[in-house]
XYZ file of C-alpha atoms in Angstrom:
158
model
C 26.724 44.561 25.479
C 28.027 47.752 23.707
C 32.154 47.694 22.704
C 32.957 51.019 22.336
C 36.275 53.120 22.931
C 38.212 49.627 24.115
C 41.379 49.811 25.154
C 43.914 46.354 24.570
C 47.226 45.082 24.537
C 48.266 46.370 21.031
C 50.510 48.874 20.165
C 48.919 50.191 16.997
C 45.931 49.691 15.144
C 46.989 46.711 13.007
C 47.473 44.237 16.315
C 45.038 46.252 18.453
C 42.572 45.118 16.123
C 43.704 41.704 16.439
C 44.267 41.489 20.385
C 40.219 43.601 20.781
C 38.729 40.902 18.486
C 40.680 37.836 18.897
C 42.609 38.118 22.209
C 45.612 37.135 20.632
C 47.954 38.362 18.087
C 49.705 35.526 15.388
C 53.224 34.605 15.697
C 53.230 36.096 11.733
C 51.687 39.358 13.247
C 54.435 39.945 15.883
C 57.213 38.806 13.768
C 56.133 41.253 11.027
C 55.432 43.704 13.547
C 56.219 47.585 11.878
C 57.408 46.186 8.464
C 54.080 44.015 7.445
C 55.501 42.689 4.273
C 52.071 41.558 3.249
C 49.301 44.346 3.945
C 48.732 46.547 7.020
C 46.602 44.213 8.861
C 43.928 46.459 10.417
C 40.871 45.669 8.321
C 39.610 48.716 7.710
C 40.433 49.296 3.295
C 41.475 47.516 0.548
C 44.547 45.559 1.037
C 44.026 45.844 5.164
C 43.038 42.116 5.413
C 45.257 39.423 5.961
C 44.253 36.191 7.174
C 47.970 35.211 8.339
C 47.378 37.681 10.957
C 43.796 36.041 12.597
C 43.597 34.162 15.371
C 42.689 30.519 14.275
C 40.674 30.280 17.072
C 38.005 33.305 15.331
C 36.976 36.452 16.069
C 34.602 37.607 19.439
C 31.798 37.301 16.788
C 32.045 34.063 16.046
C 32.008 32.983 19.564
C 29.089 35.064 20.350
C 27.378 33.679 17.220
C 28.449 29.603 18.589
C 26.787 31.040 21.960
C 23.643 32.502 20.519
C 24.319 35.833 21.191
C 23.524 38.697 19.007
C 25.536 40.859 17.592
C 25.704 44.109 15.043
C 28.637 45.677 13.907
C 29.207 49.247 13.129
C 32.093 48.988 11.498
C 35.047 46.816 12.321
C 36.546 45.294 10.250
C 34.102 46.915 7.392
C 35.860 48.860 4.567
C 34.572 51.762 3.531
C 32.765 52.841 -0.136
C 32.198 55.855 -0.050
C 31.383 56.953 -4.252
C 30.224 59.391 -5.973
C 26.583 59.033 -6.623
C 26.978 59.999 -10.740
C 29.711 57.055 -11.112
C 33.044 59.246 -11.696
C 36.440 57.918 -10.231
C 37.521 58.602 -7.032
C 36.252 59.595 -3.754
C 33.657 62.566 -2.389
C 35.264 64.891 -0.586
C 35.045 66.014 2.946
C 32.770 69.052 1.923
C 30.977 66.558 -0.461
C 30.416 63.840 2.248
C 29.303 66.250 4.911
C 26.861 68.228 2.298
C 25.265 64.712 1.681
C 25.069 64.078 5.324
C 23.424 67.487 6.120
C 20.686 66.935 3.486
C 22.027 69.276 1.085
C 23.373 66.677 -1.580
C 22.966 63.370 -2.793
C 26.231 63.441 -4.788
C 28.174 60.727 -2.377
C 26.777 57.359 -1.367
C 27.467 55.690 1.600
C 28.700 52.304 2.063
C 30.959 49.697 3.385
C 31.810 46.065 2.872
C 32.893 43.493 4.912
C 36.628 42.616 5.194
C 35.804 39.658 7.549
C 33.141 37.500 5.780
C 31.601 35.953 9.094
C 31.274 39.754 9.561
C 28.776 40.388 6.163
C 25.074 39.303 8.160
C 25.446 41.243 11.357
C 26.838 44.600 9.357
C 24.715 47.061 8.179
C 26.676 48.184 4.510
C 25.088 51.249 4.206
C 27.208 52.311 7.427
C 30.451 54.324 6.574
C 33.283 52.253 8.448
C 36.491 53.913 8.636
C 35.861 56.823 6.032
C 37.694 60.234 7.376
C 36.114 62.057 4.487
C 32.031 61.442 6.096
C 31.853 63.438 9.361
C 31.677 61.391 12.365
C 27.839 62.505 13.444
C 27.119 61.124 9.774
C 28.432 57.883 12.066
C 26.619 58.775 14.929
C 23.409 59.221 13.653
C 22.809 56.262 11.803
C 24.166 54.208 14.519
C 20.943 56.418 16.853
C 18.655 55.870 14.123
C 19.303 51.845 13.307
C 20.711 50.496 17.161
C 18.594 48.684 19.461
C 20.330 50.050 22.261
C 20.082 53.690 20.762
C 16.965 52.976 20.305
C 15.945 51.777 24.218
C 18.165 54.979 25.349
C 16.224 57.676 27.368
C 16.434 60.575 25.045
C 18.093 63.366 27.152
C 17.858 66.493 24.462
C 14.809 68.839 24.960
């Protein structure tokens, strides 16, 4: 099964995460709901994760996992780290990013890290996650290159 451009109850990213992956949103999430006192619960960067605002019950993951289902995750709930390659502060550029994507570079490396830990085994760190400075085919073709299901696709370009 492929999740991909769902759509949910939430009003924003910080409880649409929480009603797409948990089908519920904490009585601490909809009480802090537009102030979040804590963090912006959305999972995606530092700071982002806030365990007062996950389902007790778990994630879809988990379930899947308690199921024996597989699962791989390109990037919820994965932060991104995105460096510089030579080890100076702060972070690549668009140009940079897109430069190392083409080929052109090496100068930015690409990673993520899980915000989630039942999240670390199923997701590849070496994806992006929610980076706006890597262009999104940089997304796109590593999710061709390392998915199953991109991978059983009939390839359509001549």
């Amino acid at each position: 099964m492929l999740l991909d451009n769902t759509y949910c109850a939430g009003i924003l990213s910080a409880d649409g995460h929480q009603w797409s992956t948990t089908a519920f949103a904490t009585d601490y999430m909809e009480k802090s709901f537009a102030n979040f006192p804590r963090s912006y619960p959305d999972g995606m960067g530092v700071d982002e994760d806030d365990a007062l605002a996950y389902a007790p019950t778990g994630f879809i993951w988990d379930n899947a996992v308690k199921h024996g289902v597989s699962i791989r995750n390109y990037g919820e709930f994965m932060a991104p780290a995105v460096t510089w390659r030579d080890g100076r502060p702060g972070t690549p550029d668009f140009l940079t990013c897109y430069r190392t994507w083409k080929g052109e570079s090496d100068a930015a490396i690409f990673a993520s890290y899980p915000m989630v830990e039942s999240l670390r085994k199923f997701s590849p760190t070496d994806y992006v996650g929610w980076a706006m400075n890597v262009p999104d085919q940089a997304r796109a073709d590593f999710f061709c290159v390392n998915s199953v299901i991109s991978r059983r696709a009939v390839n359509f370009r001549r």
